[in-house]
Amino acid sequence: MEKRHPRILFRRRLKELREDVEQMGKKTMQAYRDSIKVLFNYDEEKVRSVKDAAQKIDEMNYDLEHKTLGIIAAEQPVAGDLRFIEACIKVGSHLKRIGYLAGNITEVAKQIKDEEVPEKPMDDIVHMADIVENMVSKSLTTFLGQNMDTARELRRDDDKVDDLFDRAMNDVTKCMIDDPETISYLVYLLFLARILERIADRAENIGDRTIFMITCKKP
């Protein structure tokens, strides 16, 4: 049957790739959400869950890469099909990094769980975390739905995260100057803001890769 209908088999393989990326995306999204929950309600079991999820996402990405290379070798795709396969590899790599960054968030949570973090910088972090969650979700639906409009929105969302990152830096620094005894744990808020900013960059990159996949032009 497969020898008589090679194009059908090829299309089935591309569909399976899309489903693999979707499953990776769902696991990444859950790992990120759980890491933010840990930040505000520390839970050792959930910390292990996030780190296990990051390892699983890494393994899924490894399998995805092997599958894509197998398709390229066997089918020699061109044009849009080749760009889709290449985009799956790139998106898988971004999701893998987001998974490990979620694990890094739980490390920050461990350092600040017993501290009274000032309200002002924490408000900045909460706002950043909300926008970043929306960006990760939007980047996945953008790629899976091949939506140019939402891909462009991700760039504007990233600008908002960058502005909040600058504000968080200023607010944390001011708190450190006002009360030097807070430096030992407030420094972890700086790390956290940087992690969130890096996740936002990954989400934006998924949007940019989607634009290139559709248009074959650099965004």
Coordinates of C-alpha atoms in Angstrom, one line a residue:
M1 CA 0.0 0.0 0.0
E2 CA 2.8 2.5 1.0
K3 CA 4.7 1.7 -2.3
R4 CA 1.7 2.5 -4.4
H5 CA 1.0 5.8 -2.6
P6 CA 4.3 7.4 -1.6
R7 CA 2.8 10.9 -1.4
I8 CA 0.2 9.7 1.0
L9 CA 2.9 8.2 3.2
F10 CA 4.9 11.5 3.0
R11 CA 1.8 13.6 4.0
R12 CA 1.2 11.2 6.9
R13 CA 4.8 11.6 8.1
L14 CA 4.4 15.4 8.0
K15 CA 1.2 15.2 9.9
E16 CA 2.9 13.1 12.6
L17 CA 5.7 15.7 12.9
R18 CA 3.1 18.4 13.5
E19 CA 1.4 16.2 16.2
D20 CA 4.8 15.6 17.8
V21 CA 5.5 19.3 18.0
E22 CA 2.0 19.9 19.4
Q23 CA 2.6 17.3 22.2
M24 CA 5.9 18.9 23.0
G25 CA 4.2 22.3 23.2
K26 CA 1.5 21.0 25.6
K27 CA 4.2 19.5 27.9
T28 CA 6.3 22.7 27.7
M29 CA 3.3 24.9 28.5
Q30 CA 2.4 22.7 31.6
A31 CA 6.0 22.8 32.8
Y32 CA 6.1 26.6 32.6
R33 CA 2.7 27.0 34.4
D34 CA 3.8 24.6 37.1
S35 CA 7.1 26.5 37.6
I36 CA 5.2 29.8 38.1
K37 CA 2.9 28.1 40.7
V38 CA 6.0 26.9 42.5
L39 CA 7.3 30.4 42.6
F40 CA 4.3 31.5 44.7
N41 CA 3.5 28.3 46.5
Y42 CA 6.7 26.2 46.9
D43 CA 6.1 22.5 46.5
E44 CA 9.0 20.0 46.3
E45 CA 6.8 17.4 44.4
K46 CA 5.9 20.0 41.8
V47 CA 9.5 21.0 41.5
R48 CA 10.4 17.4 40.6
S49 CA 7.5 17.3 38.2
V50 CA 8.8 20.4 36.3
K51 CA 12.3 19.0 36.1
D52 CA 11.1 15.6 35.0
A53 CA 9.0 17.4 32.3
A54 CA 12.1 19.3 31.1
Q55 CA 13.9 16.0 30.7
K56 CA 11.0 14.4 28.9
I57 CA 10.8 17.4 26.5
D58 CA 14.5 17.0 25.8
E59 CA 13.9 13.4 24.9
M60 CA 10.9 14.2 22.7
N61 CA 13.1 16.8 20.9
Y62 CA 15.8 14.2 20.3
D63 CA 13.2 11.8 18.8
L64 CA 11.7 14.7 16.7
E65 CA 15.2 15.5 15.3
H66 CA 15.8 11.9 14.3
K67 CA 12.3 11.6 12.7
T68 CA 12.9 14.8 10.7
L69 CA 16.3 13.7 9.4
G70 CA 14.7 10.3 8.4
I71 CA 12.1 12.1 6.4
I72 CA 14.6 14.4 4.7
A73 CA 16.8 11.4 3.8
A74 CA 13.9 9.3 2.5
E75 CA 11.7 11.9 0.8
Q76 CA 14.1 14.7 -0.2
P77 CA 11.4 17.4 0.4
V78 CA 11.6 20.8 -1.2
A79 CA 10.1 24.3 -0.9
G80 CA 7.3 24.6 1.7
D81 CA 7.6 21.0 2.9
L82 CA 11.3 21.4 3.6
R83 CA 10.7 24.7 5.4
F84 CA 8.0 23.1 7.5
I85 CA 10.4 20.2 8.5
E86 CA 13.2 22.6 9.2
A87 CA 10.8 24.8 11.3
C88 CA 9.8 21.7 13.4
I89 CA 13.5 21.2 14.3
K90 CA 13.9 24.8 15.3
V91 CA 10.6 25.0 17.3
G92 CA 11.5 21.7 19.0
S93 CA 14.8 23.2 20.1
H94 CA 13.1 26.4 21.4
L95 CA 10.6 24.2 23.4
K96 CA 13.4 22.2 24.9
R97 CA 15.1 25.4 26.1
I98 CA 11.9 26.7 27.6
G99 CA 11.5 23.4 29.5
Y100 CA 14.9 23.8 31.1
L101 CA 14.3 27.5 31.8
A102 CA 11.1 26.5 33.6
G103 CA 13.3 24.2 35.7
N104 CA 15.5 27.2 36.5
I105 CA 12.5 29.1 37.7
T106 CA 11.9 26.4 40.3
E107 CA 15.6 26.9 41.5
V108 CA 14.8 30.6 42.0
A109 CA 11.7 29.7 43.9
K110 CA 13.7 27.6 46.3
Q111 CA 16.0 30.5 47.1
I112 CA 13.2 33.0 47.9
K113 CA 10.5 30.8 49.3
D114 CA 11.1 31.9 52.9
E115 CA 11.8 35.6 52.2
E116 CA 9.4 38.6 52.3
V117 CA 9.9 39.9 48.8
P118 CA 8.9 43.6 48.4
E119 CA 5.6 44.1 46.7
K120 CA 6.8 46.5 44.0
P121 CA 9.4 44.3 42.2
M122 CA 7.2 41.2 42.7
D123 CA 4.3 43.0 40.9
D124 CA 6.6 43.5 37.9
I125 CA 7.6 39.8 37.9
V126 CA 3.9 38.7 38.1
H127 CA 3.0 40.9 35.1
M128 CA 6.0 39.6 33.2
A129 CA 5.1 36.0 34.0
D130 CA 1.5 36.5 32.7
I131 CA 2.6 38.0 29.4
V132 CA 5.3 35.3 28.9
E133 CA 2.7 32.6 29.5
N134 CA 0.4 34.1 26.9
M135 CA 3.4 34.4 24.5
V136 CA 4.4 30.8 24.8
S137 CA 0.8 29.7 24.2
K138 CA 0.4 32.1 21.3
S139 CA 3.7 30.9 19.7
L140 CA 2.4 27.4 19.7
T141 CA -0.9 28.2 18.1
T142 CA 0.8 30.5 15.7
F143 CA 3.1 27.7 14.4
L144 CA 0.5 25.0 14.4
G145 CA -2.0 27.2 12.7
Q146 CA 0.5 29.0 10.5
N147 CA -0.9 32.4 11.5
M148 CA 1.0 35.4 10.3
D149 CA -1.0 37.9 12.3
T150 CA -0.3 36.3 15.7
A151 CA 3.3 35.8 14.7
R152 CA 3.7 39.6 14.3
E153 CA 1.9 40.1 17.6
L154 CA 4.6 38.2 19.4
R155 CA 7.1 40.9 18.5
R156 CA 4.9 43.5 20.1
D157 CA 4.4 41.3 23.2
D158 CA 8.2 40.9 23.5
D159 CA 8.6 44.7 23.6
K160 CA 6.2 44.7 26.6
V161 CA 8.3 42.1 28.3
D162 CA 11.5 44.0 27.6
D163 CA 9.9 47.2 29.1
L164 CA 8.9 45.2 32.2
F165 CA 12.3 43.7 32.5
D166 CA 13.9 47.2 32.6
R167 CA 11.3 48.3 35.2
A168 CA 12.0 45.2 37.3
M169 CA 15.7 45.9 37.2
N170 CA 15.1 49.4 38.4
D171 CA 12.7 48.4 41.2
V172 CA 14.9 45.6 42.5
T173 CA 18.0 47.8 42.5
K174 CA 16.1 50.6 44.4
C175 CA 15.0 48.0 47.0
M176 CA 18.6 46.8 47.4
I177 CA 19.8 50.4 47.9
D178 CA 17.1 51.1 50.4
D179 CA 17.7 48.0 52.4
P180 CA 21.1 46.3 51.7
E181 CA 20.1 43.2 53.8
T182 CA 17.7 42.2 51.0
I183 CA 20.5 41.9 48.4
S184 CA 21.2 38.2 49.3
Y185 CA 17.7 37.1 48.1
L186 CA 16.6 40.0 45.8
V187 CA 19.4 39.1 43.4
Y188 CA 17.4 36.0 42.6
L189 CA 14.6 38.3 41.3
L190 CA 17.1 39.7 38.8
F191 CA 17.8 36.1 37.7
L192 CA 14.1 35.4 37.5
A193 CA 13.4 38.5 35.4
R194 CA 16.2 37.4 33.0
I195 CA 14.8 33.9 32.7
L196 CA 11.4 35.2 31.9
E197 CA 12.9 37.6 29.3
R198 CA 14.7 34.7 27.7
I199 CA 11.6 32.6 27.5
A200 CA 9.8 35.5 25.8
D201 CA 12.6 35.6 23.3
R202 CA 12.2 31.9 22.5
A203 CA 8.5 32.4 22.0
E204 CA 9.2 35.4 19.7
N205 CA 11.7 33.2 17.7
I206 CA 9.0 30.6 17.2
G207 CA 6.8 33.3 15.7
D208 CA 9.7 34.5 13.4
R209 CA 10.3 30.9 12.3
T210 CA 6.7 30.6 11.4
I211 CA 6.8 33.8 9.3
F212 CA 9.9 32.4 7.5
M213 CA 8.3 29.0 7.0
I214 CA 5.3 30.7 5.3
T215 CA 7.0 33.4 3.3
C216 CA 10.6 32.2 2.9
K217 CA 11.6 35.8 3.9
K218 CA 13.4 36.9 7.1
P219 CA 10.9 38.7 9.4

